[in-house]
Each structure stands twice: as structure tokens, then as C-alpha cells.
Tab-separated table of C-alpha atoms in Angstrom:
chain	number	residue	atom	x	y	z
A	1	MET	CA	1.034	-16.905	7.263
A	2	ASP	CA	-2.435	-17.752	6.203
A	3	SER	CA	-2.471	-18.544	2.456
A	4	SER	CA	-6.012	-17.194	2.196
A	5	ASP	CA	-4.671	-13.773	3.086
A	6	VAL	CA	-2.599	-13.880	-0.257
A	7	ARG	CA	-4.404	-13.001	-3.664
A	8	GLN	CA	-2.783	-15.141	-6.267
A	9	VAL	CA	-3.084	-12.854	-9.447
A	10	THR	CA	-3.398	-14.602	-12.718
A	11	ASP	CA	-5.028	-11.986	-14.834
A	12	SER	CA	-2.754	-9.702	-16.810
A	13	ARG	CA	-5.069	-6.727	-16.625
A	14	VAL	CA	-4.660	-6.908	-12.658
A	15	LEU	CA	-1.023	-6.765	-13.069
A	16	ALA	CA	-1.229	-3.823	-15.680
A	17	ALA	CA	-3.409	-2.063	-13.395
A	18	MET	CA	-0.813	-2.207	-10.560
A	19	SER	CA	2.098	-1.663	-12.858
A	20	HIS	CA	2.247	2.037	-12.590
A	21	PRO	CA	4.388	3.719	-10.068
A	22	LEU	CA	1.886	5.944	-8.589
A	23	ARG	CA	-0.563	3.071	-8.395
A	24	ARG	CA	1.960	0.935	-6.485
A	25	ARG	CA	2.664	3.884	-4.229
A	26	LEU	CA	-0.927	4.184	-3.401
A	27	MET	CA	-1.096	0.531	-2.521
A	28	ASP	CA	1.972	0.917	-0.085
A	29	VAL	CA	0.164	3.930	1.362
A	30	PHE	CA	-2.907	1.729	2.074
A	31	LYS	CA	-0.558	-1.001	3.436
A	32	VAL	CA	1.001	1.469	5.951
A	33	HIS	CA	-1.783	3.714	6.832
A	34	GLY	CA	-4.886	1.737	6.197
A	35	PRO	CA	-8.129	3.029	4.653
A	36	SER	CA	-7.873	6.516	3.547
A	37	THR	CA	-9.772	9.332	1.470
A	38	VAL	CA	-8.603	10.893	-1.850
A	39	GLY	CA	-7.336	13.836	0.150
A	40	LEU	CA	-5.194	11.880	2.512
A	41	LEU	CA	-3.642	9.736	-0.262
A	42	ALA	CA	-2.926	13.094	-2.285
A	43	GLU	CA	-1.365	14.529	0.700
A	44	ARG	CA	0.651	11.273	1.418
A	45	THR	CA	2.055	11.124	-2.170
A	46	ASP	CA	2.247	14.810	-3.089
A	47	GLN	CA	-0.028	14.221	-5.922
A	48	ALA	CA	-3.171	16.193	-7.055
A	49	PRO	CA	-6.549	14.732	-5.701
A	50	ALA	CA	-7.865	14.454	-9.344
A	51	ASN	CA	-4.885	12.288	-10.203
A	52	VAL	CA	-5.203	10.095	-7.189
A	53	SER	CA	-8.982	9.725	-7.902
A	54	HIS	CA	-8.117	8.535	-11.511
A	55	HIS	CA	-5.648	6.016	-10.300
A	56	LEU	CA	-8.013	4.652	-7.658
A	57	LYS	CA	-10.735	4.147	-10.311
A	58	VAL	CA	-8.151	1.923	-12.292
A	59	LEU	CA	-7.195	0.092	-9.165
A	60	ALA	CA	-10.888	-0.450	-8.211
A	61	ALA	CA	-11.685	-1.754	-11.823
A	62	ALA	CA	-9.032	-4.456	-11.139
A	63	ASP	CA	-10.465	-5.237	-7.666
A	64	LEU	CA	-7.373	-4.234	-6.013
A	65	VAL	CA	-9.028	-1.327	-3.996
A	66	THR	CA	-12.704	-0.823	-2.779
A	67	GLU	CA	-14.810	1.841	-1.363
A	68	ALA	CA	-15.159	1.759	2.564
A	69	PRO	CA	-18.566	3.643	3.081
A	70	GLU	CA	-18.614	2.497	6.577
A	71	LEU	CA	-15.886	4.897	7.425
A	72	ALA	CA	-17.606	8.117	6.071
A	73	ARG	CA	-18.803	10.651	8.557
A	74	ASP	CA	-21.096	12.071	5.739
A	75	ARG	CA	-22.489	11.416	2.348
A	76	ARG	CA	-19.667	13.498	0.693
A	77	GLU	CA	-16.681	11.822	2.318
A	78	ARG	CA	-15.459	8.650	0.343
A	79	TRP	CA	-13.022	6.286	1.961
A	80	TRP	CA	-11.085	3.521	0.107
A	81	ARG	CA	-9.185	0.311	1.317
A	82	LEU	CA	-7.345	-2.475	-0.068
A	83	VAL	CA	-9.149	-5.623	-1.147
A	84	THR	CA	-6.376	-7.750	-0.110
A	85	ARG	CA	-3.115	-6.584	1.468
A	86	LYS	CA	-0.906	-9.325	0.079
A	87	LEU	CA	-0.346	-10.210	-3.604
A	88	ARG	CA	1.605	-12.738	-5.453
A	89	TRP	CA	1.802	-13.761	-9.058
A	90	SER	CA	4.094	-15.961	-11.108
A	91	ASN	CA	5.572	-14.912	-14.359
A	92	ALA	CA	5.111	-18.690	-15.492
A	93	ASP	CA	1.387	-18.186	-15.307
A	94	PHE	CA	1.475	-15.810	-18.220
A	95	ASP	CA	3.751	-17.754	-20.608
A	96	ALA	CA	1.163	-18.819	-22.987
A	97	ASP	CA	0.496	-15.415	-24.240
A	98	PRO	CA	3.384	-13.085	-25.158
A	99	ALA	CA	1.380	-9.932	-24.443
A	100	ALA	CA	0.379	-11.257	-20.926
A	101	ARG	CA	3.955	-12.248	-20.257
A	102	ALA	CA	5.151	-8.855	-21.209
A	103	VAL	CA	2.778	-7.301	-18.589
A	104	ALA	CA	4.074	-9.870	-16.024
A	105	ASP	CA	7.747	-8.936	-16.852
A	106	ALA	CA	6.789	-5.162	-16.424
A	107	ALA	CA	5.281	-5.890	-13.137
A	108	THR	CA	8.128	-7.625	-11.999
A	109	SER	CA	10.628	-4.997	-13.054
A	110	LEU	CA	8.339	-2.264	-11.654
A	111	ASN	CA	8.419	-4.236	-8.268
A	112	LEU	CA	12.147	-4.405	-8.237
A	113	ASP	CA	12.605	-0.841	-9.310
A	114	ARG	CA	10.311	0.259	-6.263
A	115	HIS	CA	12.190	-1.998	-3.866
A	116	VAL	CA	15.531	-0.486	-4.900
A	117	ALA	CA	14.284	3.105	-4.930
A	118	LEU	CA	13.184	2.750	-1.231
A	119	ALA	CA	16.528	1.494	-0.257
A	120	ARG	CA	18.270	4.075	-2.087
A	121	ALA	CA	16.192	7.008	-0.582
A	122	TRP	CA	17.057	5.597	2.817
A	123	HIS	CA	20.866	5.744	1.985
A	124	ALA	CA	20.364	9.181	0.409
A	125	ALA	CA	18.665	10.687	3.793
A	126	ASP	CA	20.572	13.020	5.664
A	127	GLU	CA	22.707	12.136	8.533
A	128	SER	CA	20.494	13.415	11.221
A	129	THR	CA	17.617	11.166	9.861
A	130	GLN	CA	19.856	8.159	9.624
A	131	ALA	CA	21.437	8.883	13.095
A	132	THR	CA	17.822	8.433	14.787
A	133	TRP	CA	17.807	4.760	13.573
A	134	ASN	CA	21.415	4.087	14.844
A	135	ASP	CA	22.651	0.988	13.181
A	136	ALA	CA	19.301	-0.731	12.944
A	137	PRO	CA	18.811	-0.606	9.309
A	138	PHE	CA	20.597	-3.615	7.440
A	139	SER	CA	21.199	-5.017	4.398
A	140	THR	CA	22.653	-8.545	3.999
A	141	ASP	CA	23.463	-10.980	1.216
A	142	HIS	CA	24.617	-14.563	1.137
A	143	TRP	CA	25.600	-17.091	-1.772
A	144	LEU	CA	23.753	-20.327	-1.053
A	145	ARG	CA	23.917	-23.693	-2.564
A	146	LEU	CA	20.342	-24.801	-2.955
A	147	THR	CA	17.801	-27.081	-4.854
A	148	PRO	CA	14.637	-25.550	-6.198
A	149	GLU	CA	12.872	-27.303	-3.250
A	150	GLU	CA	15.397	-25.917	-0.730
A	151	LEU	CA	14.842	-22.327	-2.286
A	152	ALA	CA	11.169	-22.738	-1.825
A	153	GLU	CA	11.613	-23.828	1.803
A	154	LEU	CA	13.846	-20.899	2.546
A	155	SER	CA	11.178	-18.606	0.796
A	156	ARG	CA	8.279	-19.945	2.919
A	157	GLU	CA	10.471	-19.459	6.256
A	158	MET	CA	11.431	-15.969	5.327
A	159	ILE	CA	7.777	-15.121	4.421
A	160	ASP	CA	6.598	-16.515	7.660
A	161	VAL	CA	9.335	-14.615	9.655
A	162	LEU	CA	8.133	-11.082	7.915
A	163	ALA	CA	4.388	-12.075	8.373
A	164	ARG	CA	5.055	-12.863	12.226
A	165	TRP	CA	6.293	-9.191	12.512
A	166	ALA	CA	3.912	-7.760	10.170
A	167	ASP	CA	0.911	-9.289	11.713
A	168	ARG	CA	1.838	-8.943	15.277
A	169	GLU	CA	-0.302	-7.058	17.845
A	170	LEU	CA	1.599	-3.902	18.500
A	171	PRO	CA	2.302	-3.098	22.345
A	172	ASP	CA	0.522	-0.076	23.887
A	173	ASP	CA	3.934	1.310	25.129
A	174	ASP	CA	3.875	4.751	23.492
A	175	ALA	CA	7.131	3.734	21.341
A	176	ASP	CA	7.644	5.612	18.131
A	177	ARG	CA	7.061	2.885	15.557
A	178	ARG	CA	7.625	4.157	12.025
A	179	PRO	CA	6.860	2.395	8.641
A	180	VAL	CA	10.100	0.205	7.760
A	181	PHE	CA	10.297	-1.523	4.364
A	182	VAL	CA	11.879	-4.833	4.191
A	183	PHE	CA	12.556	-6.711	1.205
A	184	VAL	CA	14.218	-9.979	0.406
A	185	HIS	CA	15.129	-11.617	-2.829
A	186	GLY	CA	16.458	-15.139	-3.323
A	187	VAL	CA	17.089	-15.836	-6.983
A	188	PRO	CA	19.465	-18.240	-8.791
A	189	ALA	CA	22.443	-16.295	-10.099
A	190	ARG	CA	25.856	-16.335	-11.195
A	191	PRO	CA	28.740	-14.360	-9.265
């Protein structure tokens, strides 16, 4: 993975902008479907266009999304896209300011809530939906004994594997490829 493709967030205002469930969802829709109009975003999130438009303005003010006028077919059509597909932040970057650290903690919590909600939604899907995927969906967990440096190395390796799959050129084989959410956490913990 090219590190220039990742935006390191160090401004708590940016974290605050993305720390809203709908704004997080909108960013995910962009990641899956690419540039979109307000109408397409509203349809894909079951939200009113005015609500989507408001949240796009918040994301744009934080430089998380930007207009893509080159995609418009006429002057009335407004397209939007992500500025950067990949974001990263460290809560430690916000330790000096208690208010900023609270925002970082909230962003981390929202992120985890989003991950768990997507996994729960899959497990709550009806049997016929689950049957189309056979045994492909997975979860796994392992207890490892690692140093901080070894955990960082494991992190880089996992991110590289996921980036290789995410960035690969899709074959032109008419296969039905659907969005699949994958998340991995590696954190020190006590059993």
C-alpha cells in the first residue's frame, strides 16, 4: 500500500465531521460506488436529499469530500467524490487537548460501532441471502503473544493483504462481485 494514499488525520475538527453515523455511511457509499450525486447518495442511504446535502457540506468543509464537476452532464447536476479513500488517526495525537482527545475517542467508538453493526447485519440476514454466499463469510480470532513492534509488523502485513485485494484490477469475467466488508482488529487485551 502506498502511504501517500492514506490521509493522516491530526485535526479534531476533521474527526468531528466524520464522527456522525450518516456521514460515515456516506463515506462508505463513496468507497463502494465511487463519485455520486446527492440523489444517488439519498437513494443508497434511504435519506432525504436535503439531509444528505447538509452532511455533504459538513464533509466538504473538513476536506473529506469535494465536488466533481467534470462528471456533470449539465450545469444543474452536482457530483461529489472522496478526497482520499483511506484515513488514519492515532488517539495519541490528540492527548495534549482533552476536548480533542474526547473527539478522537468518539471517532474511534463510532468506527467500532460501524464495524460491529455491519457484521451483525450480515448475521441477521435471512437464510436465502446467507445461502448465496455458502461458507465464504468468515470470522476468526487468535490470541498472540507479541511485542509492540511485532504487532506493528502484523498490522502492516494485514493492511498490505487487504490493500492488494482492494486495489486489484477486477477481471472482465461477468462474475457477480458484491461489496464485502472486511475488518480486522489487533489490540492488547486480557482474556
